Amino acid sequence: MSALGYPLALAPVAAIGLLAVALRPVAPATVARRRLALVRAALVTGTFAVLTVELLGALRLLTLPAFATAWLAFLATAAVVAGRRRRRDAAHGGLRAAAHRAVEVAAREPALVGATAGPTTGTPAPAPPPAADPGVASRPAGWSTRLAHAWRTAGRGERLLAGTVGGLLLVELLIALLAEPNNFDSQTYHLPKVEHWVARGGLDFWPTAIHRQVTIPPGAEYLLLHLRLFTGGDALHNLVQWAAGVGVLLAATRITAQLGGGRRAQLLTAFVLATTPMVALQATSTQTDLVCAAWVACAATVVLDGLRRRAGVGVLLALGAATGLTALTKTSGLVAVGPLLLLWGLAQLRLARAGGSGSRQVRRTVAGSALILLVAVVVVGPFLARVTAEFGHPLGPPRLRESIPIERHDPPSLVVNALRIAHTAFDTPLAPLRRAGAEAIVGGAELIGVDPQDRATTFGRERFPVPSWYPDEDRVAFPLAGALAAIGAAYALARPGRISPTRAGSLRAYAVVVVAATLLHTAMIKWQPWGNRLLLYALALAVPLAGLWLDALFRRRAAGAGGRRSVAAGLAVSVLATCALAGVLAVSYGFPRRLVGAGSVFTTSDWDTRFLRRPQWAEEFRWAAEAVRAADARRIGLVQQNDNWEYPWWLLLRDADGRPPQLVALQSVLPGRPPADPASVDAIVCTGSRPACTALVPAGWRVQFRGYVGYALPPGR
């Protein structure tokens, strides 16, 4: 890591801190004001990070000096805006204090007059005690003071909930810092695309056999690019998802507060979400699902503010940024953002009618919706334009459009797809239960004339069912959090007043959106073994309903409810204890990053950690790279298939000073990007198929293969 990289890597954190001061909400009745300020700051910082990549990429300036200049300018601007906001707040506090003192003096004047008028006026009343300075009282206490006060006033259960969440976050941070990126997809396309950008200095597409390097939305990788340029490597890459996990918790707990939940309900929400194994494991990964969930949760909490008050320009910009960032990170997140925006629009129209403002306010709502879409297009539009120019369609080539979206929409097929997704999401270690559920689904599908393995509703060549209970970051199920969220959603729809008496209408409307988003997901996305991680955004939106329901359950038991409710509360405590155990086991023994056991971050070497998914490949990649380096090859050809690992070559073949190697593809799935001529390279490295490799090697070259990896050198090298 370069010396300059240390402070620059902290620039996004500093920017969010400064912007949180500058963007504090003004309305005193705003729910969870500090969390809203952090949400706003994250959206502004994320949008800046994305637009910086797009602008500098268009100028072919994806370099450390250019990014350092951009961030220093952004930090300076944020500091100036934050300073002005603090001075303005201080001035307003002083004015309020002066006004209060004037009122106090005016109140005392009759008593003073009476004291000088003589005995006939009576004994003057004593002056009232001096009031506290409202300018001081109105200033919010510091975060440390508030945290200490909250801890002192919390009950034992609340402290246990908060301590568990905080402990998990700290352990996840440790793992994220110690473990090298070893996610499978990251080795194939997440991290190689970052390296291609750095090597090329721009965002133009390149010839490749792995279409996902150019067709999958790159929002999360844009964030990784900043850290890659700052540090010269991937040492901090896992922190993007860890920060996204923190953001999800902040937004989800604020949603709980907006729906009427108190401190305990918010802690329950954070606890259930933080102990979900999928969340705990992805928080130390270079996957992209938590980043998507964070932007969706930001959109949700901003939308809920719009259910009770008219939206200003700032809210419209925030919703547009959240929509654009979601689309640029993972288009499946729009399945939730769409219904959320629809709810916001209907609420704004209702408020316009209630205010009696008529057609003018309706036009204002329509214009606001257009502004949201405009901001979203500014964020995601450049990438979509490149994809459209390359493939003639904004969603990419037919191969991508047909692989993930469901291709049959008849009701029986949709029902079977939803049941399979639910079976995988609620999987448990109880094998008999898994088999019984799968057999029931398969038998029911055949009974209604639906093939349970239909390629139109099943990804690739996968076959239902698959075990998904094991704590693996790509497929682990969430039966506990999912069940609690489902119960909470059912109560929110049927009896919202029992869960949140003061926000029953908002709660029911939000539950409708969550259920609609989940059903839309099952109607639009094919079943796949790793589909649970694609549902992470929906889980993040649903868990606040679980927190509210659990809080209501415990509240009724404390009020002396009947025996059945006491039994239910006791069962809920047992479920929460199991959630805690699942979260602890996930960070302790989860795969492919864990604290203890085989593959521990404390006992496994850096290189072996990268290959925990495929340990047998570690030495093979190193063997081939050493041979190529010994031949002093500069321009190196790649031969690989769509799901092969490319990232290790970028690590092993880079120059001694850290400059990326010159890697060129000898195959290309992009019609307008022809591959390099094998005769133009100094060496060839291959993964996967030996016949595919030898078919591209020029005559007379020496080919060596060892298992998964091979290389070829020309005569004389």
Short mmCIF file of C-alpha atoms in Angstrom, two decimals, residues 103 194 319 428 554 663:
data_model
loop_
_atom_site.label_atom_id
_atom_site.label_comp_id
_atom_site.label_asym_id
_atom_site.label_seq_id
_atom_site.Cartn_x
_atom_site.Cartn_y
_atom_site.Cartn_z
CA VAL A 103 -39.54 37.65 26.58
CA VAL A 194 -11.37 -3.13 -11.90
CA LEU A 319 -34.60 9.43 -4.28
CA THR A 428 -32.41 -25.82 7.46
CA PHE A 554 -42.77 -8.46 24.36
CA LEU A 663 -3.11 -9.01 -20.56
#
